[in-house]
Amino acid sequence: MAFLVANEGVEQAELTEPWQAVEDEGGSPVLVALDDGKVQAFNHVDKGDTFSVDQTVAASDVEDFYGLVLPGGVVNADEVRADEKAVAFVRAFFDTGRPVAVICHGGWAIVEADRARGRTMTSWSSLQTDIRNAGGNWVDKEVQVCSEGPNILVSSRKPDDLPAFNAEMIRAFAAGRS
């Protein structure tokens, strides 16, 4: 399972809680970042913990993963969507039919990859215009599961939604592995 993040700005709970959910189900999460080294997480605007990068997006192959998690955090999501290799990595999960789970501002990468079109998803409310302008259908729900496309897309709005997000994410990833 790939967790794609920038090296700074990821919302810590949106990284660590889904990560733990994957581990609890026997999965092996991999921290994929834009650059090698460390990832500086944040608790909203305050610095949180740092995490070691497992591999860079440039050295990653979508074929090595059965699913993708896109955590939020404004700075994180903005940096990911501005990185061509990261955007291509995101696009490849959709194009190969692998499940994707995204929370909060992480949806910007899906918009940039032109994979919001025709999909129903939720996000932090400030992304709704971006998603709609990209051809997606934005809804204000705790968790949204969309299978109207080549893959399953699970989306949530914010850290408060993590219990529902994690449950649907695990369900989607289990279906993607069978």
Coordinates of N, CA, C and O in Angstrom, one line a residue:
M1 N 0.8 -1.2 0.0 CA 0.0 0.0 0.0 C 0.9 1.2 0.0 O 1.7 1.4 0.9
A2 N 0.7 2.1 -1.0 CA 1.5 3.3 -1.1 C 0.8 4.5 -0.4 O -0.4 4.7 -0.6
F3 N 1.5 5.2 0.4 CA 1.1 6.4 1.0 C 1.9 7.5 0.4 O 3.1 7.6 0.7
L4 N 1.3 8.3 -0.5 CA 2.0 9.4 -1.2 C 1.9 10.7 -0.5 O 0.8 11.2 -0.3
V5 N 3.1 11.3 -0.2 CA 3.1 12.6 0.5 C 4.3 13.4 0.0 O 5.2 12.9 -0.5
A6 N 4.2 14.7 0.3 CA 5.3 15.6 0.2 C 6.2 15.5 1.4 O 5.8 14.9 2.4
N7 N 7.4 16.1 1.4 CA 8.2 15.9 2.5 C 7.9 16.9 3.7 O 8.5 16.8 4.7
E8 N 7.0 17.8 3.4 CA 6.5 18.7 4.5 C 5.0 19.0 4.3 O 4.5 19.1 3.2
G9 N 4.4 19.0 5.5 CA 3.0 19.5 5.5 C 1.9 18.5 5.5 O 0.7 18.9 5.5
V10 N 2.2 17.2 5.6 CA 1.1 16.3 5.7 C 0.4 16.4 7.1 O 1.1 16.6 8.1
E11 N -0.9 16.3 7.1 CA -1.6 16.3 8.3 C -1.4 14.9 9.0 O -1.7 13.9 8.5
Q12 N -0.7 15.0 10.2 CA -0.2 13.8 10.8 C -1.3 12.7 11.0 O -1.1 11.5 10.7
A13 N -2.5 13.0 11.6 CA -3.5 12.0 11.8 C -4.0 11.4 10.5 O -4.3 10.2 10.5
E14 N -3.9 12.1 9.4 CA -4.4 11.6 8.1 C -3.3 10.7 7.5 O -3.7 10.0 6.6
L15 N -2.1 10.7 8.0 CA -1.1 9.7 7.7 C -1.1 8.6 8.6 O -1.1 7.4 8.2
T16 N -1.0 8.8 9.9 CA -0.8 7.8 10.9 C -2.0 6.9 11.2 O -1.8 5.7 11.3
E17 N -3.2 7.4 11.2 CA -4.4 6.6 11.5 C -4.7 5.6 10.3 O -4.9 4.4 10.6
P18 N -4.7 6.1 9.1 CA -4.9 5.1 8.0 C -3.7 4.1 7.9 O -3.9 2.9 7.6
W19 N -2.5 4.6 8.2 CA -1.3 3.7 8.2 C -1.6 2.5 9.2 O -1.4 1.4 8.9
Q20 N -2.0 2.9 10.4 CA -2.2 1.9 11.5 C -3.4 1.0 11.1 O -3.3 -0.2 11.3
A21 N -4.4 1.5 10.4 CA -5.5 0.7 10.0 C -5.0 -0.4 9.0 O -5.4 -1.5 9.0
V22 N -4.1 0.0 8.1 CA -3.6 -0.9 7.1 C -2.7 -2.0 7.8 O -2.9 -3.2 7.5
E23 N -1.9 -1.5 8.7 CA -1.1 -2.5 9.5 C -1.9 -3.5 10.3 O -1.7 -4.7 10.4
D24 N -3.0 -2.9 10.9 CA -3.9 -3.8 11.7 C -4.6 -4.9 10.9 O -4.9 -5.9 11.5
E25 N -4.7 -4.6 9.6 CA -5.3 -5.6 8.7 C -4.3 -6.5 8.1 O -4.6 -7.3 7.1
G26 N -3.0 -6.4 8.5 CA -1.9 -7.2 7.9 C -1.3 -6.7 6.7 O -0.4 -7.4 6.1
G27 N -1.6 -5.4 6.3 CA -1.0 -4.8 5.2 C 0.4 -4.2 5.5 O 0.8 -4.1 6.7
S28 N 1.1 -3.9 4.4 CA 2.4 -3.3 4.6 C 2.5 -2.0 3.9 O 2.8 -1.9 2.7
P29 N 2.2 -0.9 4.7 CA 2.2 0.4 4.1 C 3.7 0.9 3.7 O 4.6 0.5 4.4
V30 N 3.8 1.7 2.7 CA 5.1 2.2 2.2 C 5.0 3.7 2.1 O 4.1 4.2 1.4
L31 N 5.9 4.4 2.8 CA 5.8 5.9 2.7 C 6.6 6.3 1.4 O 7.8 6.2 1.4
V32 N 5.9 6.8 0.5 CA 6.4 7.3 -0.8 C 6.4 8.8 -0.7 O 5.3 9.4 -0.5
A33 N 7.5 9.5 -0.9 CA 7.5 10.9 -0.8 C 8.2 11.5 -2.1 O 8.8 10.8 -2.9
L34 N 8.1 12.8 -2.2 CA 8.7 13.5 -3.4 C 10.2 13.4 -3.3 O 10.8 13.2 -4.4
D35 N 10.8 13.5 -2.1 CA 12.3 13.4 -2.0 C 12.6 12.4 -0.9 O 11.8 12.1 0.0
D36 N 13.8 11.9 -1.0 CA 14.3 11.0 0.1 C 14.5 11.7 1.4 O 14.5 12.9 1.4
G37 N 14.7 11.0 2.5 CA 14.9 11.6 3.8 C 13.8 11.4 4.7 O 13.3 10.3 5.0
K38 N 13.3 12.5 5.2 CA 12.3 12.6 6.2 C 11.0 13.3 5.7 O 11.1 14.2 4.8
V39 N 9.9 13.0 6.3 CA 8.6 13.7 6.1 C 8.3 14.4 7.4 O 8.3 13.8 8.5
Q40 N 8.1 15.7 7.3 CA 7.7 16.5 8.5 C 6.1 16.6 8.5 O 5.6 17.3 7.6
A41 N 5.5 16.0 9.5 CA 4.1 16.0 9.6 C 3.7 17.2 10.4 O 4.5 17.8 11.2
F42 N 2.4 17.6 10.3 CA 1.8 18.7 11.1 C 0.5 18.3 11.7 O -0.2 17.5 11.2
N43 N 0.3 18.9 12.9 CA -1.0 18.8 13.5 C -1.7 20.2 13.3 O -1.5 21.1 14.0
H44 N -2.4 20.3 12.2 CA -3.0 21.5 11.6 C -1.8 22.5 11.3 O -1.2 22.3 10.3
V45 N -1.5 23.5 12.1 CA -0.4 24.4 11.8 C 0.8 24.2 12.7 O 1.8 24.9 12.5
D46 N 0.8 23.3 13.6 CA 1.9 23.0 14.5 C 2.7 21.8 14.0 O 2.1 20.8 13.6
K47 N 4.0 21.9 14.1 CA 4.8 20.8 13.7 C 4.5 19.5 14.5 O 4.4 19.6 15.7
G48 N 4.5 18.4 13.9 CA 4.2 17.1 14.5 C 5.5 16.3 14.5 O 6.6 16.8 14.5
D49 N 5.3 15.0 14.3 CA 6.5 14.1 14.2 C 7.1 14.1 12.8 O 6.5 14.6 11.8
T50 N 8.3 13.5 12.7 CA 8.9 13.2 11.4 C 8.9 11.7 11.2 O 8.9 10.9 12.1
F51 N 8.8 11.4 9.9 CA 8.8 10.0 9.5 C 9.8 9.7 8.4 O 10.0 10.6 7.5
S52 N 10.4 8.6 8.4 CA 11.4 8.2 7.4 C 10.7 7.8 6.1 O 9.8 7.0 6.1
V53 N 11.2 8.3 5.0 CA 10.7 8.0 3.7 C 11.2 6.6 3.3 O 12.4 6.3 3.5
D54 N 10.3 5.7 2.8 CA 10.7 4.4 2.4 C 11.2 4.4 0.9 O 12.2 3.7 0.6
Q55 N 10.6 5.2 0.1 CA 11.1 5.4 -1.3 C 10.5 6.7 -1.9 O 9.5 7.2 -1.4
T56 N 11.2 7.2 -2.9 CA 10.8 8.4 -3.6 C 9.8 8.0 -4.7 O 9.8 6.8 -5.1
V57 N 9.0 8.9 -5.0 CA 8.0 8.7 -6.1 C 8.7 8.4 -7.4 O 8.2 7.5 -8.2
A58 N 9.8 9.0 -7.6 CA 10.6 8.8 -8.9 C 11.1 7.3 -9.0 O 11.2 6.8 -10.1
A59 N 11.3 6.7 -7.8 CA 11.8 5.3 -7.8 C 10.7 4.3 -7.6 O 10.9 3.1 -7.4
S60 N 9.4 4.7 -7.6 CA 8.3 3.9 -7.3 C 7.6 3.4 -8.6 O 7.5 4.2 -9.6
D61 N 7.1 2.2 -8.6 CA 6.3 1.7 -9.7 C 4.9 1.3 -9.2 O 4.8 0.5 -8.2
V62 N 3.9 1.8 -9.8 CA 2.5 1.5 -9.4 C 2.3 0.0 -9.3 O 1.5 -0.5 -8.5
E63 N 3.0 -0.8 -10.1 CA 2.8 -2.3 -10.2 C 3.2 -2.9 -8.9 O 2.8 -4.1 -8.6
D64 N 3.9 -2.2 -8.0 CA 4.4 -2.8 -6.7 C 3.3 -2.6 -5.6 O 3.6 -3.1 -4.5
F65 N 2.2 -1.9 -5.9 CA 1.3 -1.6 -4.9 C -0.1 -2.0 -5.3 O -0.5 -1.9 -6.5
Y66 N -1.0 -2.4 -4.4 CA -2.3 -2.7 -4.7 C -3.3 -1.6 -4.4 O -4.5 -1.7 -4.7
G67 N -2.8 -0.5 -3.8 CA -3.7 0.7 -3.5 C -2.9 1.9 -3.2 O -1.6 1.8 -2.9
L68 N -3.5 3.0 -3.1 CA -2.9 4.3 -2.9 C -3.7 5.1 -1.8 O -4.9 5.2 -1.9
V69 N -3.0 5.7 -0.9 CA -3.6 6.6 0.1 C -3.0 8.0 -0.1 O -1.8 8.1 -0.2
L70 N -3.9 9.0 -0.2 CA -3.4 10.4 -0.4 C -3.9 11.2 0.9 O -5.0 11.6 0.9
P71 N -3.0 11.3 1.9 CA -3.4 12.1 3.0 C -3.5 13.6 2.7 O -2.9 14.0 1.7
G72 N -4.1 14.3 3.6 CA -4.2 15.8 3.3 C -3.2 16.6 4.0 O -2.1 16.1 4.3
G73 N -3.5 17.8 4.3 CA -2.6 18.8 4.7 C -2.4 19.8 3.5 O -2.1 19.3 2.4
V74 N -2.7 21.0 3.7 CA -2.7 22.0 2.6 C -1.4 22.0 1.9 O -1.3 21.9 0.7
V75 N -0.3 22.2 2.7 CA 1.0 22.3 2.0 C 1.4 21.0 1.4 O 1.9 21.0 0.2
N76 N 1.2 19.9 2.0 CA 1.4 18.6 1.5 C 0.7 18.4 0.1 O 1.3 18.1 -0.9
A77 N -0.6 18.6 0.1 CA -1.4 18.4 -1.1 C -1.0 19.4 -2.2 O -1.0 19.0 -3.4
D78 N -0.6 20.6 -1.9 CA -0.2 21.5 -2.9 C 1.1 21.1 -3.5 O 1.3 21.2 -4.8
E79 N 2.0 20.6 -2.7 CA 3.3 20.2 -3.3 C 3.2 18.9 -4.1 O 3.8 18.8 -5.2
V80 N 2.3 18.0 -3.7 CA 2.1 16.8 -4.5 C 1.5 17.1 -5.8 O 2.0 16.6 -6.8
R81 N 0.5 18.0 -5.9 CA -0.1 18.3 -7.1 C 0.8 19.0 -8.1 O 0.5 19.1 -9.3
A82 N 1.8 19.6 -7.6 CA 2.8 20.4 -8.4 C 3.9 19.6 -8.9 O 4.7 20.0 -9.7
D83 N 4.0 18.3 -8.5 CA 5.1 17.4 -8.9 C 4.6 16.5 -10.0 O 3.7 15.7 -9.8
E84 N 5.2 16.6 -11.2 CA 4.8 15.8 -12.3 C 4.9 14.3 -12.1 O 4.0 13.6 -12.5
K85 N 5.9 13.8 -11.4 CA 6.1 12.4 -11.2 C 5.0 11.9 -10.2 O 4.4 10.8 -10.4
A86 N 4.7 12.7 -9.2 CA 3.6 12.4 -8.3 C 2.3 12.3 -8.9 O 1.5 11.4 -8.7
V87 N 2.0 13.3 -9.8 CA 0.7 13.3 -10.5 C 0.6 12.1 -11.4 O -0.5 11.5 -11.5
A88 N 1.7 11.7 -12.1 CA 1.7 10.6 -13.0 C 1.5 9.3 -12.2 O 0.8 8.4 -12.6
F89 N 2.0 9.2 -11.0 CA 1.9 8.1 -10.1 C 0.4 8.0 -9.7 O -0.2 6.9 -9.8
V90 N -0.2 9.1 -9.3 CA -1.6 9.0 -9.0 C -2.5 8.6 -10.1 O -3.3 7.7 -10.0
R91 N -2.2 9.2 -11.3 CA -3.0 8.8 -12.5 C -2.9 7.3 -12.8 O -3.9 6.7 -13.2
A92 N -1.7 6.7 -12.6 CA -1.5 5.3 -12.9 C -2.4 4.4 -12.0 O -2.8 3.4 -12.5
F93 N -2.6 4.8 -10.8 CA -3.5 4.0 -10.0 C -4.9 3.9 -10.5 O -5.5 2.9 -10.6
F94 N -5.4 5.0 -11.0 CA -6.7 5.1 -11.6 C -6.7 4.2 -12.9 O -7.6 3.4 -13.1
D95 N -5.7 4.5 -13.7 CA -5.6 3.8 -15.1 C -5.4 2.3 -15.0 O -5.8 1.6 -15.9
T96 N -4.9 1.8 -13.9 CA -4.7 0.4 -13.8 C -5.8 -0.3 -12.9 O -5.7 -1.4 -12.5
G97 N -6.8 0.5 -12.5 CA -7.9 0.0 -11.7 C -7.6 -0.3 -10.3 O -8.4 -1.0 -9.6
R98 N -6.6 0.3 -9.7 CA -6.3 0.1 -8.3 C -7.0 1.1 -7.4 O -7.2 2.2 -7.8
P99 N -7.5 0.6 -6.2 CA -8.2 1.5 -5.3 C -7.4 2.7 -4.8 O -6.2 2.6 -4.6
V100 N -8.0 3.8 -4.7 CA -7.4 5.0 -4.1 C -8.3 5.6 -3.0 O -9.5 5.6 -3.1
A101 N -7.6 5.9 -1.9 CA -8.3 6.5 -0.8 C -7.7 7.9 -0.5 O -6.5 8.0 -0.4
V102 N -8.5 8.9 -0.4 CA -8.1 10.3 -0.3 C -8.8 11.0 0.8 O -10.1 10.8 0.9
I103 N -8.2 11.9 1.5 CA -8.8 12.6 2.6 C -8.4 14.1 2.5 O -7.3 14.4 2.2
C104 N -9.3 15.0 2.9 CA -9.1 16.4 3.0 C -8.6 17.1 1.7 O -9.2 17.0 0.7
H105 N -7.4 17.7 1.8 CA -6.9 18.4 0.6 C -6.2 17.5 -0.3 O -5.8 17.9 -1.4
G106 N -6.0 16.2 0.0 CA -5.4 15.2 -0.9 C -6.0 15.1 -2.3 O -5.4 14.7 -3.2
G107 N -7.3 15.5 -2.4 CA -8.0 15.5 -3.6 C -7.4 16.4 -4.7 O -7.7 16.2 -5.9
W108 N -6.6 17.3 -4.4 CA -6.0 18.2 -5.4 C -5.1 17.3 -6.4 O -5.1 17.6 -7.5
A109 N -4.5 16.3 -5.9 CA -3.7 15.4 -6.8 C -4.6 14.7 -7.8 O -4.2 14.6 -8.9
I110 N -5.8 14.3 -7.4 CA -6.7 13.7 -8.3 C -7.2 14.7 -9.3 O -7.3 14.4 -10.5
V111 N -7.5 15.9 -8.9 CA -7.9 17.0 -9.9 C -6.8 17.2 -10.9 O -7.0 17.2 -12.1
E112 N -5.5 17.3 -10.4 CA -4.4 17.6 -11.2 C -4.1 16.4 -12.2 O -3.7 16.7 -13.3
A113 N -4.4 15.2 -11.8 CA -4.2 14.0 -12.6 C -5.4 13.8 -13.6 O -5.3 12.9 -14.4
D114 N -6.3 14.7 -13.6 CA -7.5 14.7 -14.4 C -8.3 13.3 -14.2 O -8.7 12.7 -15.2
R115 N -8.4 13.0 -13.0 CA -9.2 11.7 -12.7 C -10.4 12.0 -11.7 O -11.0 11.1 -11.2
A116 N -10.7 13.3 -11.6 CA -12.0 13.6 -10.8 C -13.2 13.6 -11.7 O -14.3 13.4 -11.3
R117 N -12.9 13.7 -13.0 CA -14.0 13.8 -14.0 C -14.9 12.5 -13.9 O -14.5 11.4 -14.0
G118 N -16.2 12.8 -13.7 CA -17.2 11.7 -13.7 C -17.3 11.0 -12.3 O -18.0 10.0 -12.2
R119 N -16.5 11.4 -11.4 CA -16.4 10.7 -10.1 C -17.1 11.5 -9.0 O -17.1 12.8 -9.1
T120 N -17.7 10.8 -8.1 CA -18.4 11.5 -6.9 C -17.4 11.3 -5.7 O -17.0 10.2 -5.4
M121 N -17.1 12.5 -5.1 CA -16.1 12.5 -4.0 C -16.4 13.6 -3.1 O -17.1 14.6 -3.4
T122 N -15.8 13.5 -1.9 CA -15.9 14.6 -0.9 C -14.4 15.0 -0.6 O -13.5 14.4 -1.0
S123 N -14.3 16.1 0.1 CA -13.0 16.6 0.5 C -13.2 17.7 1.5 O -14.4 18.0 1.9
W124 N -12.1 18.4 1.9 CA -12.3 19.6 2.7 C -13.1 20.5 1.8 O -13.0 20.6 0.6
S125 N -14.0 21.3 2.4 CA -15.0 22.0 1.6 C -14.4 23.0 0.7 O -15.0 23.3 -0.4
S126 N -13.2 23.6 0.9 CA -12.6 24.5 0.0 C -12.2 24.0 -1.3 O -12.0 24.7 -2.3
L127 N -12.2 22.6 -1.5 CA -11.8 22.0 -2.7 C -13.1 21.7 -3.6 O -12.9 21.3 -4.8
Q128 N -14.3 22.0 -3.1 CA -15.4 21.6 -3.9 C -15.5 22.3 -5.3 O -15.9 21.6 -6.3
T129 N -15.1 23.5 -5.4 CA -15.1 24.2 -6.7 C -14.1 23.6 -7.6 O -14.3 23.4 -8.8
D130 N -12.9 23.3 -7.1 CA -11.8 22.6 -7.9 C -12.3 21.3 -8.4 O -12.1 21.0 -9.6
I131 N -13.0 20.5 -7.6 CA -13.5 19.2 -8.0 C -14.6 19.3 -9.1 O -14.6 18.6 -10.1
R132 N -15.5 20.2 -8.8 CA -16.6 20.5 -9.8 C -16.0 21.0 -11.1 O -16.4 20.5 -12.2
N133 N -15.1 21.9 -11.0 CA -14.5 22.4 -12.3 C -13.7 21.4 -13.0 O -13.5 21.5 -14.3
A134 N -13.2 20.3 -12.3 CA -12.5 19.2 -13.0 C -13.5 18.1 -13.5 O -13.0 17.1 -13.9
G135 N -14.8 18.4 -13.4 CA -15.8 17.5 -13.9 C -16.3 16.4 -12.9 O -17.0 15.5 -13.2
G136 N -15.9 16.6 -11.6 CA -16.4 15.7 -10.6 C -17.6 16.2 -9.9 O -18.1 17.3 -10.1
N137 N -18.2 15.3 -9.2 CA -19.4 15.6 -8.4 C -19.0 15.7 -6.9 O -18.7 14.6 -6.4
W138 N -19.0 16.9 -6.3 CA -18.6 17.0 -4.9 C -19.8 16.8 -4.0 O -20.9 17.4 -4.3
V139 N -19.7 16.1 -2.9 CA -20.7 15.9 -1.9 C -20.1 16.2 -0.6 O -18.9 16.0 -0.3
D140 N -20.9 16.6 0.4 CA -20.5 16.9 1.7 C -21.0 15.7 2.6 O -22.1 15.7 3.2
K141 N -20.1 14.7 2.7 CA -20.4 13.5 3.4 C -19.1 13.1 4.2 O -18.0 13.3 3.8
E142 N -19.4 12.4 5.3 CA -18.3 11.8 6.1 C -17.3 11.0 5.3 O -16.1 11.1 5.4
V143 N -17.9 10.1 4.5 CA -17.1 9.2 3.6 C -17.9 9.0 2.3 O -19.2 8.8 2.4
Q144 N -17.3 9.0 1.2 CA -17.9 8.7 -0.1 C -17.2 7.6 -0.8 O -15.9 7.7 -0.9
V145 N -17.9 6.6 -1.2 CA -17.2 5.5 -2.0 C -17.8 5.6 -3.4 O -19.0 5.5 -3.6
C146 N -16.9 5.8 -4.4 CA -17.3 5.9 -5.8 C -16.7 4.7 -6.6 O -15.5 4.6 -6.6
S147 N -17.6 4.0 -7.2 CA -17.1 2.9 -8.1 C -17.5 3.2 -9.5 O -17.5 2.3 -10.4
E148 N -17.9 4.4 -9.8 CA -18.2 4.8 -11.2 C -17.0 5.2 -12.0 O -16.8 6.4 -12.3
G149 N -16.1 4.3 -12.2 CA -14.9 4.5 -12.9 C -14.1 3.3 -13.0 O -14.6 2.2 -12.6
P150 N -12.8 3.4 -13.4 CA -12.0 2.2 -13.5 C -11.5 1.6 -12.2 O -10.9 0.5 -12.2
N151 N -11.8 2.3 -11.1 CA -11.3 1.9 -9.8 C -12.3 2.3 -8.7 O -13.2 3.1 -8.9
I152 N -12.0 1.8 -7.5 CA -12.8 2.3 -6.3 C -12.1 3.5 -5.8 O -10.9 3.5 -5.6
L153 N -12.8 4.6 -5.5 CA -12.3 5.8 -4.9 C -13.0 6.1 -3.6 O -14.3 6.3 -3.6
V154 N -12.3 6.1 -2.5 CA -12.8 6.4 -1.2 C -12.3 7.8 -0.8 O -11.2 8.1 -0.9
S155 N -13.3 8.6 -0.4 CA -12.9 10.0 0.0 C -13.6 10.4 1.3 O -14.7 10.0 1.6
S156 N -12.9 11.3 2.0 CA -13.4 11.9 3.3 C -13.0 13.3 3.4 O -12.1 13.7 2.7
R157 N -13.6 14.0 4.3 CA -13.4 15.5 4.4 C -12.3 15.9 5.3 O -11.6 16.9 5.0
K158 N -12.1 15.3 6.5 CA -11.2 15.8 7.5 C -10.9 14.8 8.5 O -11.4 13.7 8.5
P159 N -10.0 15.1 9.5 CA -9.6 14.2 10.5 C -10.7 13.6 11.3 O -10.7 12.4 11.6
D160 N -11.8 14.3 11.6 CA -12.9 13.8 12.3 C -13.6 12.6 11.6 O -14.2 11.8 12.2
D161 N -13.4 12.5 10.3 CA -14.0 11.5 9.5 C -13.1 10.2 9.4 O -13.5 9.2 8.8
L162 N -12.0 10.2 10.1 CA -11.0 9.1 9.9 C -11.6 7.7 10.3 O -11.3 6.7 9.6
P163 N -12.4 7.5 11.3 CA -13.0 6.2 11.6 C -13.8 5.6 10.4 O -13.5 4.5 10.0
A164 N -14.6 6.4 9.8 CA -15.4 6.0 8.7 C -14.5 5.8 7.4 O -14.7 4.8 6.7
F165 N -13.6 6.7 7.3 CA -12.7 6.7 6.1 C -11.8 5.4 6.2 O -11.7 4.6 5.2
N166 N -11.3 5.1 7.4 CA -10.5 3.9 7.5 C -11.2 2.6 7.2 O -10.7 1.7 6.6
A167 N -12.5 2.5 7.7 CA -13.3 1.3 7.5 C -13.5 1.1 6.0 O -13.4 0.0 5.5
E168 N -13.9 2.2 5.3 CA -14.2 2.0 3.9 C -12.9 1.8 3.1 O -12.9 1.1 2.1
M169 N -11.8 2.5 3.5 CA -10.6 2.3 2.8 C -10.1 0.8 2.9 O -9.8 0.2 1.9
I170 N -10.2 0.2 4.1 CA -9.8 -1.2 4.3 C -10.7 -2.1 3.4 O -10.3 -3.0 2.8
R171 N -12.0 -1.8 3.4 CA -13.0 -2.6 2.6 C -12.6 -2.5 1.1 O -12.5 -3.5 0.4
A172 N -12.3 -1.3 0.6 CA -11.9 -1.1 -0.8 C -10.6 -1.8 -1.1 O -10.5 -2.4 -2.2
F173 N -9.6 -1.7 -0.2 CA -8.3 -2.4 -0.5 C -8.5 -3.9 -0.5 O -7.8 -4.6 -1.2
A174 N -9.3 -4.4 0.4 CA -9.5 -5.8 0.5 C -10.2 -6.3 -0.8 O -9.8 -7.4 -1.4
A175 N -11.1 -5.5 -1.3 CA -11.8 -5.9 -2.6 C -10.8 -5.8 -3.8 O -10.8 -6.6 -4.7
G176 N -9.9 -4.8 -3.7 CA -8.9 -4.6 -4.8 C -7.8 -5.8 -4.8 O -7.2 -6.0 -5.9
R177 N -7.6 -6.4 -3.7 CA -6.6 -7.5 -3.6 C -7.2 -8.8 -4.1 O -6.5 -9.8 -4.4
S178 N -8.6 -9.0 -4.1 CA -9.2 -10.3 -4.4 C -9.4 -10.4 -5.9 O -9.2 -9.6 -6.7

